[in-house]
Amino acid sequence: MSNKTLIVIGNGMVGHHFLEQFVASPAAAGFDIIVFGEEKQLAYDRVHLSEYFSGSTHADLAMATADWYSDNRIDLHLNELVTAVDRENRTVTTHKGTYRYDELVLATGSYPFVPPIEGRENPNCFVYRTLDDLDAIRACSDGASTGVVVGGGLLGLEAANALKSLGLDAHVVEFAPRLMPVQLDGDGGALLRRKIEELGVQVHSEKATTAIVDGEESRLRMNFGDDTHLETDLIVFSAGIRPQDTLARSCELETGERGGIIVNNQCTTSDPHIHAIGECALWNQQIFGLVAPGYTMARTLSAILNGDSDAAFTGADMSTKLKLLGVDVGSIGDAHARTPGARNIRFSDENAGHYRRMVISADGKKLLGAILVGDNSHYDTLLQYALNGIDLPDNPESLILPESQGGAPALGPDALPDTAQICSCHNVSKGDICGAIDAGCCDLGAVKGETRASTGCGGCTALLKTVVDSELEKRGVEVSRDLCEHFAYSRQDLFNIVKVNGIRTFRTLIQQHGRGHGCDICKPAVASILATCWNEHILTTDHVPLQDTNDTFMANMQKNGTYSIVPRVPGGEITPDKLIVLGEVAREYNLYTKITGGQRVDLFGATLSELPEIWEKLIAAGFETGHAYGKSLRTVKSCVGNSWCRYGVQDSVGMAIFLEHRYKGLRSPHKLKMAVSGCTRECAEAQSKDIGVIATENGWNLYVCGNGGMRPRHADLFATDLSDEGLISTIDRVLMFYVRTADRLQRTSVWMENMEGGLAYLKKVVLEDSLGIGEELEQHMADIVSTYQCEWKTAVEDPEKRKRFREFVNAPEKKDPVQQWTTERDQRRPLLESV
Amino acid sequence: MKTANQWNIVCTVDDLVPESGIAVWTPDGPVAIFYIPYRLPALFAISHTDPFSGTNVLARGITGDLKGEPVVASPLYKQHFSLVTGQCLENEDVKVKTYRVLLDGNAVRLEIRTASFEAVAA
Ligand code: SRM
Ligand SMILES: Cc1cc2nc3c(=O)[nH]c(=O)nc-3n(C[C@H](O)[C@H](O)[C@H](O)COP(=O)(O)OP(=O)(O)OC[C@H]3O[C@@H](n4cnc5c(N)ncnc54)[C@H](O)[C@@H]3O)c2cc1C
Ligand code: SF4
Ligand code: FES
């Protein structure tokens, strides 16, 4: 029996996608396939058309190769326009011949609408749809200086950017009062306009072009209805698209009043053997001008042709996220609040150039739509709320407020249902992703290859990654949080195990809950946990082998094997006498002396055996350890405050000293830094610290989770106008919660950013005691504070502990021969270079 | 001249720190001795010199095991060295010297391949 013939008219994005689906399906074996394309190039990615101006070639944009077509036995006719369809005889006709079909697919896309303006046939007028269009525009831009785009919609702005990239002075002429009237509201449009004008594209709104005539200074002159005019060298029309339904009309298929080939849920036209998909199809009075709905139609039709009677196209989401001329624009669902009873929440920051609007249901529970201009970072989360009907949080505004004002972080991937659509281009749900992972995909690349997610417009890339990571993590793949090969637990798990079971030594912990004997990863981490729980001296026999060298010797090892000494100088306040002692000791042992970034003095170059002697002297003068070596509180930086400063409103030095004494010695997942400023001038830079305190007229403002260092982060305002007591109990709780729940070597900043619920959640736990553990946290802190000891004092007083500080146990007088010195700026420094 | 291979006393049991290292000075240079109580034999000796920094610090690293191999992590740049073979786990071209070491009553004896060693320890 000979095969039936399937003909596809149109070799664009959707037509090609249909072929990909269809050739991979069982029904393909029963068909010979012929494809006609009017354009001379094989189907290419029109969505990324503009990249043609920034260096991409047709090959880069192509959706397949000619080989792919021949390998799949598809008879491809490019540059061959179909001019007629004879439904009775089931044939199509091109200028080259007539071909018979059994099933016909119309995937003819759409064409740009050019308003009937006098003079529009001028050779300097273009549209923006195909590679040929772009070639023509490029050629015309040679010698031109100005370009105008007619139409301020999505494509018009993209075209304006293209003109700019060709070096032209770009203008946009829009008939409506604002830009992107379909997707944006007045405020959003106004902000977008401002931003675009800042980028050098001039916007002329409420202009109706009446005629295009010869220009005086430029090639053309556009006359407007209000008797103004604009001179330009070339014009690009981008005033909307119209479905390409010419063939359908001439063969009398049913079409819409305003164009479009009418299809049912099966993507079939009024003729059961003719189907239409993509931008030419009119479904439920709607034309879909985006690629994702077209792809869904393509998949549906392929299923239908395979006899799947359940397959149906049931509409598509038209949400869009774009970067137009570098400006983020997003529009989701019912952006214009057309749903009865819908309410709006708006956030606008004209200064930063951000506008966000949420449209929520009358009962306040669901997100119906949204508009974003200036910053699309909220898009993915909002889209998921809207698409999946996820219940909004109690304070929905947090979804669009900046984080510093209590904004909620992104919706965690766990909150998404399995049906949540992650990639709309390829209709990939969270469930599909999980399925791919279960079937053996163990990284992002494999999941992409299997599901094709994020290989379309690319808009879902970030979301896909979070979902994949989180799912892999759940299955214990690669992104494992295991501490190391010895413990299949996170630091937080281990903390709970230690605490709940009252475990006091590493040995017991690893015997009961781990394997092997430990390593340089788990030992210090467990040492820190044990210290937080039981606060025993770090140099007791059980704990000493767990410590990093810096903790073992309570000093920081330098590149030549010597150590630095950092005595505590609380709040940076120091008496002249104490300063003199530091100077004397440093002179006696020839230590390099430097003021640190933490408002204290670092003495470098002590040998191991000198450490206890030096500390004896420092302790005698009233110093104590500064924990510069520990994962614990470093310094509490202060400004001089109201005791001296004319602006100070509180005693910032006093508070800094108090805090430093309170929290010194607290072992934590990573180091802790604090600062207290005496007024909002913020001389102590408190907002860059883990805990920052700024004085107010009425008390203290508390900031948390700031970070300097490799990835600076401003601290978040946590509570305002606290009393001394209120400040202390709040800090107690924040710190204890951090110490209990953070990962190994996780600063407070990263801890907070990774916390489900973020700042808002932390506030609930600490300020509202939502977990009911506030008292317990404070009590735990009180225990630690009351068992503080200066580790150095205990160590120098204990001969057993002092024994550890012998460089060579059998040769006390031996000087380490590799420690060679030179002098620089009047002080000693190591000669040794790392090898 | 004495014989080439000598088992010399370098320190006593009291000098050792369980699961950690100490350093002794020998004519062959500084040597790190590790006491790992849960292993048999429990003593290991390797060069005290960290080949990556040239400093004498290996005895001050954290001990442990990686895939069953007893190791010490350099306290400076954290590379791991096998206590058995001296092999650096991160770089197959780097290996530190190893020594044989044993417990003789209370005394720790180290095998030194040199002619002129004089025990300094009591
Ligand atoms: C001495 C000092 C530099 C100076 O000469 O001023 C210093 C020196 C060291 N810093 Fe620092 N940091 C010093 C202030 C800072 C500051 C400024 C501050 O605290 O106001 C920062 C940025 C603020 C912050 O941490 O948020 C800073 C960010 C770091 C980081 C990056 C932390 C991060 O989260 O990205 C490290 C690496 C680490 O901890 O993992 C680091 C690590 C180190 C180490 C411990 C590196 C090491 O392992 O050898 C340095 C050895 C100190 C020593 O031997 O005594 N140091 N370091 C400062 C000591 C302050 C003090 O009195 O305790
Ligand atoms: C500059 C630009 C940017 C875009 N950006 C986005 C975006 O960010 N996101 C998004 O979702 N969408 C975007 N789109 C829209 C997207 O490109 C379309 O939705 C998609 O291309 C529609 O696919 P289609 O196959 O239906 O139509 P097309 O891709 O237009 O393909 C139809 C093909 O059929 C051919 N044809 C028509 N009639 C005949 C005939 N009689 N005989 C033979 N061949 C015929 C046409 O020449 C054409 O090649 C953009 C479009 C443009 C132009
Ligand atoms: S922060 Fe305010 S009080 Fe403190 S020193 Fe600066 S100006 Fe003075
Ligand atoms: S949504 Fe377009 S690629 Fe996934």
Short mmCIF file of C-alpha atoms and ligand atoms in Angstrom, two decimals, chain A residues 550 556-558 564 566 594-600 602 604 628 631 634-635 637 670-671 673 688-690 706-711 747, ligand 1:
data_model
loop_
_atom_site.label_atom_id
_atom_site.label_comp_id
_atom_site.label_asym_id
_atom_site.label_seq_id
_atom_site.Cartn_x
_atom_site.Cartn_y
_atom_site.Cartn_z
CA ASN A 550 44.72 28.52 64.05
CA ASN A 556 46.73 32.71 62.83
CA MET A 557 49.39 30.84 60.92
CA GLN A 558 51.28 33.01 58.44
CA SER A 564 50.00 36.50 64.38
CA VAL A 566 45.47 39.76 67.93
CA LYS A 594 49.87 46.73 62.07
CA ILE A 595 46.49 48.34 62.76
CA THR A 596 43.86 46.00 61.34
CA GLY A 597 40.67 46.76 59.48
CA GLY A 598 38.84 45.75 62.66
CA GLN A 599 40.02 48.58 64.91
CA ARG A 600 42.72 46.67 66.71
CA ASP A 602 47.85 42.69 64.91
CA PHE A 604 52.91 39.25 63.34
CA ALA A 628 41.13 36.39 65.27
CA LYS A 631 34.97 31.01 63.66
CA ARG A 634 35.85 39.07 65.63
CA THR A 635 35.33 42.69 66.49
CA LYS A 637 33.63 48.22 65.43
CA HIS A 670 31.63 31.26 60.32
CA LYS A 671 33.13 34.42 61.73
CA LYS A 673 31.41 40.88 62.77
CA SER A 688 28.25 45.97 56.22
CA LYS A 689 28.31 43.71 59.26
CA ASP A 690 26.60 40.52 60.33
CA GLY A 706 25.47 42.25 56.10
CA ASN A 707 28.80 41.13 54.68
CA GLY A 708 31.97 42.75 53.43
CA GLY A 709 34.54 40.47 51.91
CA MET A 710 34.22 38.61 48.65
CA ARG A 711 30.56 39.23 48.02
CA ARG A 747 28.18 33.70 56.80
C1 SRM C 1 44.29 41.37 59.85
C2 SRM C 1 43.18 41.69 58.87
C3 SRM C 1 43.66 42.59 57.75
C4 SRM C 1 44.29 43.87 58.25
O1 SRM C 1 45.52 43.89 58.27
O2 SRM C 1 43.54 44.77 58.56
C5 SRM C 1 42.60 40.46 58.22
C6 SRM C 1 43.36 39.37 57.93
C7 SRM C 1 42.89 38.18 57.53
N1 SRM C 1 41.62 37.96 57.04
FE1 SRM C 1 40.24 39.40 56.92
N2 SRM C 1 41.29 40.58 57.97
C8 SRM C 1 40.86 41.70 58.56
C9 SRM C 1 39.67 42.31 58.35
C10 SRM C 1 38.73 41.92 57.44
C11 SRM C 1 37.57 42.68 57.05
C12 SRM C 1 37.23 44.10 57.55
C13 SRM C 1 36.44 44.14 58.82
O3 SRM C 1 36.32 43.13 59.54
O4 SRM C 1 35.91 45.22 59.07
C14 SRM C 1 36.89 41.91 56.12
C15 SRM C 1 35.58 42.24 55.37
C16 SRM C 1 34.40 42.26 56.28
C17 SRM C 1 33.68 40.95 56.43
O5 SRM C 1 34.30 39.95 56.83
O6 SRM C 1 32.47 40.91 56.16
C18 SRM C 1 37.65 40.70 55.98
C19 SRM C 1 37.30 39.66 55.15
C20 SRM C 1 37.94 38.43 55.14
C21 SRM C 1 37.48 37.27 54.44
C22 SRM C 1 36.24 37.22 53.53
C23 SRM C 1 35.02 36.92 54.33
C24 SRM C 1 33.79 36.85 53.46
O7 SRM C 1 32.72 36.59 54.02
O8 SRM C 1 33.85 37.01 52.23
C25 SRM C 1 38.37 36.20 54.76
C26 SRM C 1 38.31 34.74 54.32
C27 SRM C 1 37.43 33.91 55.21
O9 SRM C 1 37.13 34.25 56.35
O10 SRM C 1 37.03 32.83 54.73
C28 SRM C 1 39.34 36.77 55.61
C29 SRM C 1 40.54 36.14 56.27
C30 SRM C 1 41.49 36.66 56.75
C31 SRM C 1 42.70 35.85 57.24
C32 SRM C 1 42.28 35.13 58.47
C33 SRM C 1 43.26 34.90 56.16
C34 SRM C 1 44.04 33.76 56.71
O11 SRM C 1 43.40 32.69 56.90
O12 SRM C 1 45.22 33.88 56.92
C35 SRM C 1 43.75 36.94 57.48
C36 SRM C 1 44.66 36.56 58.63
C37 SRM C 1 44.70 37.48 59.83
C38 SRM C 1 45.84 37.25 60.72
O13 SRM C 1 46.75 36.50 60.42
O14 SRM C 1 45.83 37.84 61.81
N3 SRM C 1 39.07 38.10 55.81
N4 SRM C 1 38.76 40.74 56.77
C39 SRM C 1 41.92 42.28 59.47
C40 SRM C 1 41.66 41.80 60.89
C41 SRM C 1 40.52 42.45 61.55
C42 SRM C 1 40.51 42.12 63.00
O15 SRM C 1 40.99 42.95 63.78
O16 SRM C 1 40.06 41.02 63.36
#
